[in-house]
Coordinates of C-alpha atoms and ligand atoms in Angstrom, one line a residue:
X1 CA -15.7 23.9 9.5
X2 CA -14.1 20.8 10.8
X3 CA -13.4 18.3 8.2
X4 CA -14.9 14.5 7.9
X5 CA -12.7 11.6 9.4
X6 CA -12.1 9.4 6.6
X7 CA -12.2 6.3 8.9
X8 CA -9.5 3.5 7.7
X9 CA -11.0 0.7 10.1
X10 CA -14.2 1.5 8.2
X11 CA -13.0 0.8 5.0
X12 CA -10.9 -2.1 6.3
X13 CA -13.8 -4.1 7.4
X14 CA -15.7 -3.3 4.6
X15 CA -13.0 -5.0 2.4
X16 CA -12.5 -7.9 5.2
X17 CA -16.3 -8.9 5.1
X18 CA -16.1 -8.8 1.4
X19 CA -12.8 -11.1 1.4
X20 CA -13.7 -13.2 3.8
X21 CA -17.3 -14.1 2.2
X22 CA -15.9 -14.6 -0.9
X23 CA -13.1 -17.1 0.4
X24 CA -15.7 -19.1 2.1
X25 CA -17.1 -19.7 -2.0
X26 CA -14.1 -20.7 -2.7
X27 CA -12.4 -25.2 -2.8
X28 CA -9.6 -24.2 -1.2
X29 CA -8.3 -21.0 0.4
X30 CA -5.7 -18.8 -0.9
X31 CA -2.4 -19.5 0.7
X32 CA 0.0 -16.5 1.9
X33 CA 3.2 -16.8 2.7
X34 CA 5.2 -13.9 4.2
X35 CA 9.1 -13.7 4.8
X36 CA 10.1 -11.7 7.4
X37 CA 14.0 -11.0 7.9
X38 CA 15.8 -9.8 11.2
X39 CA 13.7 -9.1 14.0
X40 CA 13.1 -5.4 13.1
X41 CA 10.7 -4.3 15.6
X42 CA 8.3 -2.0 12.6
X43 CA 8.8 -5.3 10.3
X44 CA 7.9 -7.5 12.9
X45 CA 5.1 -5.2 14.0
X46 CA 3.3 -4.9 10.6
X47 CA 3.9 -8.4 9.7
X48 CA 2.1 -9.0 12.6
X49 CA -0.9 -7.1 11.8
X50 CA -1.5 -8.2 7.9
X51 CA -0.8 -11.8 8.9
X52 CA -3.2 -11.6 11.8
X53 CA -5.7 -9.9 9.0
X54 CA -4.9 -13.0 6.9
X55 CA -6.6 -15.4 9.2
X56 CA -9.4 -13.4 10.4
X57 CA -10.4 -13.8 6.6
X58 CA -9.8 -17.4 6.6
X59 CA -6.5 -17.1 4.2
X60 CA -4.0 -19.7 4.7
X61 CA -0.9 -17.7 5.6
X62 CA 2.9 -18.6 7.2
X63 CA 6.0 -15.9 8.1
X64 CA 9.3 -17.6 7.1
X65 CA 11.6 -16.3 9.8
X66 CA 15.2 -15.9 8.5
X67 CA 17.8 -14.6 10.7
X68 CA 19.3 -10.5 10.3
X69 CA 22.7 -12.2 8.8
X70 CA 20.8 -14.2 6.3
X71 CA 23.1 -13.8 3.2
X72 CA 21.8 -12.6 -0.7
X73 CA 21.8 -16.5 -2.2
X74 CA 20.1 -18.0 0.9
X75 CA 17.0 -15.1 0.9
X76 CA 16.9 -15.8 -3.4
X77 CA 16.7 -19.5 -2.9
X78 CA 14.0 -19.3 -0.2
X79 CA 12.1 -16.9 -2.8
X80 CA 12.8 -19.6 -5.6
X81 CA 11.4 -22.1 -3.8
X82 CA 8.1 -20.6 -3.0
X83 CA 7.7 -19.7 -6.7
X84 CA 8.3 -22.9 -7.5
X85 CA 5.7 -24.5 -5.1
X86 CA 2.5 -24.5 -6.9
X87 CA 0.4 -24.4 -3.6
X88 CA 1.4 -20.4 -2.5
X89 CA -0.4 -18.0 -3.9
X90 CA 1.1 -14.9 -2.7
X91 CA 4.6 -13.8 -1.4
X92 CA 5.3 -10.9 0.2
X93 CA 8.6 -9.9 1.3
X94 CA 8.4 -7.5 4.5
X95 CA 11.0 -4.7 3.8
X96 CA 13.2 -3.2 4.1
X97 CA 15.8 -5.6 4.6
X98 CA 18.6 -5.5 7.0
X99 CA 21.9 -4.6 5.1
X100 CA 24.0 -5.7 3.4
X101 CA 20.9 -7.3 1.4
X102 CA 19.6 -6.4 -1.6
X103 CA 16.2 -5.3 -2.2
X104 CA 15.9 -5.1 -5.9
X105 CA 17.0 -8.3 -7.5
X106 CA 14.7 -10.0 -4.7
X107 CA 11.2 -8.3 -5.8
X108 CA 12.6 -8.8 -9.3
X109 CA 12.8 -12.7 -8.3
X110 CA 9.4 -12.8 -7.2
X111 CA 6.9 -14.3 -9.4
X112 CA 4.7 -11.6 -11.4
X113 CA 1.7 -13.7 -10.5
X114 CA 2.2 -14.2 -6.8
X115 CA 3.7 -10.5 -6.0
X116 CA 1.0 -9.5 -3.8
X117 CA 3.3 -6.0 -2.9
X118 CA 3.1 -5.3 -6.9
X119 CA 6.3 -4.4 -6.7
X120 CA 8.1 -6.6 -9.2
X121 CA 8.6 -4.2 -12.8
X122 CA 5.9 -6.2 -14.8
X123 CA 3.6 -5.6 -12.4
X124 CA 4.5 -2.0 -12.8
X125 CA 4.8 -1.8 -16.2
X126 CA 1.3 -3.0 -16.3
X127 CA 0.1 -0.4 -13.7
X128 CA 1.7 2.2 -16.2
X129 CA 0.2 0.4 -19.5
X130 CA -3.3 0.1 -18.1
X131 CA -3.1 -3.5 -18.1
X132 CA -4.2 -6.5 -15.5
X133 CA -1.5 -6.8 -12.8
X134 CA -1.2 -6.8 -8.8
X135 CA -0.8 -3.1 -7.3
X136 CA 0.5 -2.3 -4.6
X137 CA -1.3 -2.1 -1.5
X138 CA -1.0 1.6 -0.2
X139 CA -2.1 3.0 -3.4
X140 CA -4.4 0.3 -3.8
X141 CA -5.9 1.6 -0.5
X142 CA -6.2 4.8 -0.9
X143 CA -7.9 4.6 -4.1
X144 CA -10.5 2.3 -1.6
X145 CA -10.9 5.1 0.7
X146 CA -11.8 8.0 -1.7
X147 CA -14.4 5.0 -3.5
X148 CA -15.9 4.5 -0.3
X149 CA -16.5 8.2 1.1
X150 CA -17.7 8.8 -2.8
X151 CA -14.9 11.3 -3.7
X152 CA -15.0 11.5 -7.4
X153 CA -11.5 11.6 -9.2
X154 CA -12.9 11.6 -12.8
X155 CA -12.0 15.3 -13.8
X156 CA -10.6 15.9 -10.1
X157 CA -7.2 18.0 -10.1
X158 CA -5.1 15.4 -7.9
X159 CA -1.7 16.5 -6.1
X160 CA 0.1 13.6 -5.2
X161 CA 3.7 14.8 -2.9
X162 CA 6.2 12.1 -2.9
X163 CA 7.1 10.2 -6.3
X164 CA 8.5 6.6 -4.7
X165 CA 7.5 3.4 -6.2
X166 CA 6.2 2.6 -3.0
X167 CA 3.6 5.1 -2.6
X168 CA 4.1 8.0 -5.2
X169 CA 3.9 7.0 -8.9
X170 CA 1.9 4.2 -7.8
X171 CA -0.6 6.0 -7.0
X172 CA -0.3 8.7 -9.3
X173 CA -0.9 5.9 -11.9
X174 CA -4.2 4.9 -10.6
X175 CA -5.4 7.9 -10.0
X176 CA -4.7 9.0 -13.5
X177 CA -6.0 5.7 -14.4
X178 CA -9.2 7.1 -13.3
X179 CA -9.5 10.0 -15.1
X180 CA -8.0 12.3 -13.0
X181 CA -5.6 15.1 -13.9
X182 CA -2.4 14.5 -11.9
X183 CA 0.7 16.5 -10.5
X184 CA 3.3 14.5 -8.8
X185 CA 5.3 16.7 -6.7
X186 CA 8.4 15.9 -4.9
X187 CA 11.3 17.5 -2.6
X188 CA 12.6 19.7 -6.0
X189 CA 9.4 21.2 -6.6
X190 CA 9.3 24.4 -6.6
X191 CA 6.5 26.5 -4.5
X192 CA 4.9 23.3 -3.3
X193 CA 2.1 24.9 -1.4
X194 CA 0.7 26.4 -5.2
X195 CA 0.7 23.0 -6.3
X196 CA -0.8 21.4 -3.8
X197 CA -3.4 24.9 -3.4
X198 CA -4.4 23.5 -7.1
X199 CA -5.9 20.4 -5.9
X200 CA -9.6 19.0 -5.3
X201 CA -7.5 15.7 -3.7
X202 CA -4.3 16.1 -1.8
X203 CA -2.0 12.5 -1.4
X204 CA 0.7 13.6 1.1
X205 CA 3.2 10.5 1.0
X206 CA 6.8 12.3 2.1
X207 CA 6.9 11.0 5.8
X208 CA 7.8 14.9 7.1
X209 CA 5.3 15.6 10.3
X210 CA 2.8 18.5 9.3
X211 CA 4.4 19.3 6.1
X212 CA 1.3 20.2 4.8
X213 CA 0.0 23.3 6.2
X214 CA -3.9 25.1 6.6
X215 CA -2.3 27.9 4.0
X216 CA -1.5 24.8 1.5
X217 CA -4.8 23.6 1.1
X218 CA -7.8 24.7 -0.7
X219 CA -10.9 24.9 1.4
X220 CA -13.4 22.0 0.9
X221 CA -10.4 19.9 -0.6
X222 CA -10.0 16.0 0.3
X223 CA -6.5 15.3 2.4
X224 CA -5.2 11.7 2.2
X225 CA -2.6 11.3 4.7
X226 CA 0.2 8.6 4.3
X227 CA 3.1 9.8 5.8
X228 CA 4.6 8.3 8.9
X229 CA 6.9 10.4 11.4
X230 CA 7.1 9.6 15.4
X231 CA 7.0 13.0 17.4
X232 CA 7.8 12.9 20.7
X233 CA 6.7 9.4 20.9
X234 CA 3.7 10.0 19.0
X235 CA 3.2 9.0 15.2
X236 CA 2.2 11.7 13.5
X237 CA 1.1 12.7 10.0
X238 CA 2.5 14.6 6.7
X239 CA -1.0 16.7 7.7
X240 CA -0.9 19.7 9.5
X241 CA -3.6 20.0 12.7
X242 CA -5.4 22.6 11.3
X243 CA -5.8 21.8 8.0
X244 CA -9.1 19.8 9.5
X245 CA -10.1 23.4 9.7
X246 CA -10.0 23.7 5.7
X247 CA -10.6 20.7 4.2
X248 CA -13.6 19.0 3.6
X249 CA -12.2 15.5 4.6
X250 CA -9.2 14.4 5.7
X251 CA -7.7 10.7 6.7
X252 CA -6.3 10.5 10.3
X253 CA -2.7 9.6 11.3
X254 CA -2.9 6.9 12.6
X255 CA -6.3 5.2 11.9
X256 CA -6.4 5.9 8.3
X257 CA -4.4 5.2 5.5
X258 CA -2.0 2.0 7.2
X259 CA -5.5 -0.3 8.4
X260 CA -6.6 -0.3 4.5
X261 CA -2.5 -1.0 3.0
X262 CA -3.3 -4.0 5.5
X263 CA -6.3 -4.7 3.7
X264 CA -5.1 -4.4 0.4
X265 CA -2.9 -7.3 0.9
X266 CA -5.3 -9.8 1.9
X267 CA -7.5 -8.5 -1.1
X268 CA -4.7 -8.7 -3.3
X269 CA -3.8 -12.4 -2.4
X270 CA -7.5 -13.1 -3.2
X271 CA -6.8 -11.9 -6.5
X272 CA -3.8 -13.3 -7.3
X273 CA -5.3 -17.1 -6.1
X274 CA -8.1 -16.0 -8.2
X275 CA -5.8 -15.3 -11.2
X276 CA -3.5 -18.2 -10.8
X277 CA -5.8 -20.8 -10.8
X278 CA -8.3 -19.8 -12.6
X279 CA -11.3 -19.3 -10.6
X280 CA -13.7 -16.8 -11.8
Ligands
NAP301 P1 10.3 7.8 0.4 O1 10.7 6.7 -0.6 O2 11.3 8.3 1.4 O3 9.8 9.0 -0.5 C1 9.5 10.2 0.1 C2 9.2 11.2 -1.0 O4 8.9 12.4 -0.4 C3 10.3 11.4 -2.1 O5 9.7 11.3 -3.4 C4 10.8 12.8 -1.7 O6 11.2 13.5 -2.9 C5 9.6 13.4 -1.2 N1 9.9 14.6 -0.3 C6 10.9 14.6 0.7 N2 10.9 15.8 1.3 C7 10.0 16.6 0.6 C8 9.6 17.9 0.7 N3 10.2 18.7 1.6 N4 8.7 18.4 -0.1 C9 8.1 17.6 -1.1 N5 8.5 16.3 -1.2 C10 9.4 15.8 -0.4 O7 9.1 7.3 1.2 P2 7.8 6.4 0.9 O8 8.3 5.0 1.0 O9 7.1 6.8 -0.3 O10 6.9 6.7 2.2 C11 6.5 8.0 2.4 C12 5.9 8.1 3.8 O11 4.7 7.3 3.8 C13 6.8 7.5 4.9 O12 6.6 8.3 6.0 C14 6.3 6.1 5.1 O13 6.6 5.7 6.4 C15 4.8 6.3 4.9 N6 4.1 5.1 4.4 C16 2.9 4.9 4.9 C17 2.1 3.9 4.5 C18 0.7 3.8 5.0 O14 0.1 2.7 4.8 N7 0.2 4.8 5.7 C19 2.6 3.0 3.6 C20 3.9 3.2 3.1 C21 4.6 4.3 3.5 P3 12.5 13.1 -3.8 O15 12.1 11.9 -4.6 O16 12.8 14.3 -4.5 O17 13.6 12.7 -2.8

């Protein structure tokens, strides 16, 4: 058995074309403003991608450029500012930020209502409560990608490995959320491969190439892959190769899981423009 592609550029247009139709509905279009510190080439890279997204859509969208030796109060004033200015409706801080700053009193800083990442703690808290908030886009995105290839998670058994706020408990959230029943394992588990054996859904967000191996996964099980690592110049997945031979579906690394976080934000900024100024 070879496993179905879960296809992220399939899923990513299917959100764009929805987007996009719905911003042309709309007086004016939402406006997106990302900052962007240093000239990390990944930072610079993904920017790139979400911003180019943005217009495709027909968002409004900017990057503020600030140089790598930006200091604390200069990055919290620019955030300030952009709260303050009643014409952006989402901000989104590319990180991670070049040391010495400070990621966490910046997402704190960031306006509930405009923190397209759904990073800043009410936004979490709501996730956690069950209540209307922003969420962030790679869990946001992967909960798109089961929807769309019709993977149930009502009553599914769910293994999520890798509890960051990021990606982990994020997603654990929504997934229990949706009635699923959730383990959230982690580098002090102990025998991963039963835990993640138990599972009808497997979320593999550690960033360790082919962590999860054939013998880990229960045959006919759906494999979302998140994790990132470059092998000899290639990126590669938390996914094993032959687990394709197990599992009923799996997302490829790369084309899967990244091109629908990029959606998520464009969606997301929809949202929040929708939220903000009222529009139905
Ligand atoms: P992170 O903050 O480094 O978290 C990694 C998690 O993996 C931690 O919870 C860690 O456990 C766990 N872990 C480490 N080694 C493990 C092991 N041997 N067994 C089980 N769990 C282990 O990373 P992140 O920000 O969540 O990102 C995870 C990966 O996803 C990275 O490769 C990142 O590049 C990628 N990513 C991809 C997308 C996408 O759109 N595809 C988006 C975001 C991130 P402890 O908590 O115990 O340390």
């Amino acid at each position: 058995m070879v496993a179905e592609r879960l296809e992220g550029r399939v899923v990513s247009d299917a959100i764009a074309t929805r987007v996009s139709e719905r911003i042309a509905s709309l007086p004016i279009a939402p406006n997106l403003v990302f900052v962007r510190v240093g000239e990390d080439p990944a930072s610079v890279s993904y920017v790139r991608s979400k911003s180019r997204l943005a217009q495709r859509v027909g968002l409004r969208t900017r990057t503020l450029v600030l140089a790598a030796d930006t200091d604390q109060g200069t990055l919290e004033h620019t955030i300030r500012e952009l709260n303050r200015d009643d014409d952006v409706d989402g901000i989104l801080v590319q990180l991670p930020l070049p040391a010495p700053l400070d990621e966490a009193p910046v997402l704190v800083l960031i306006d509930p209502d405009k923190d397209v990442d759904g990073f800043h703690p009410i936004n979490v808290g709501k996730l956690w409560s069950g209540l209307d908030g922003l969420v962030p886009c790679t869990p946001l995105g992967i909960l798109a990608i089961l929807d769309h290839y019709g993977v149930p998670l009502e009553g599914a058994r769910v293994t999520v490995v890798g509890r960051s706020n990021l990606v982990g408990k994020p997603v654990a959230a929504l997934c229990l959320r949706r009635h699923a029943t959730v383990t959230l394992a982690h580098s002090r588990t102990r025998d991963l491969g039963a835990s993640v054996r138990a599972a009808d859904i497997v979320i593999a967000a550690v960033g360790r190439a082919g962590l999860v191996g054939a013998d880990m996964v229960r045959p006919g099980a759906t494999v979302i892959d998140v994790g990132v690592s470059r092998v000899d110049g290639r990126i590669v997945g938390d996914v094993a190769p032959e687990v394709w031979d197990v599992a009923a579906r799996v997302t490829p690394m790369p084309g899967g899981t990244g091109l629908v976080t990029v959606a998520m934000v464009i969606q997301n900024t929809l949202r929040a423009a929708r939220r903000r100024r009222g529009w139905a």
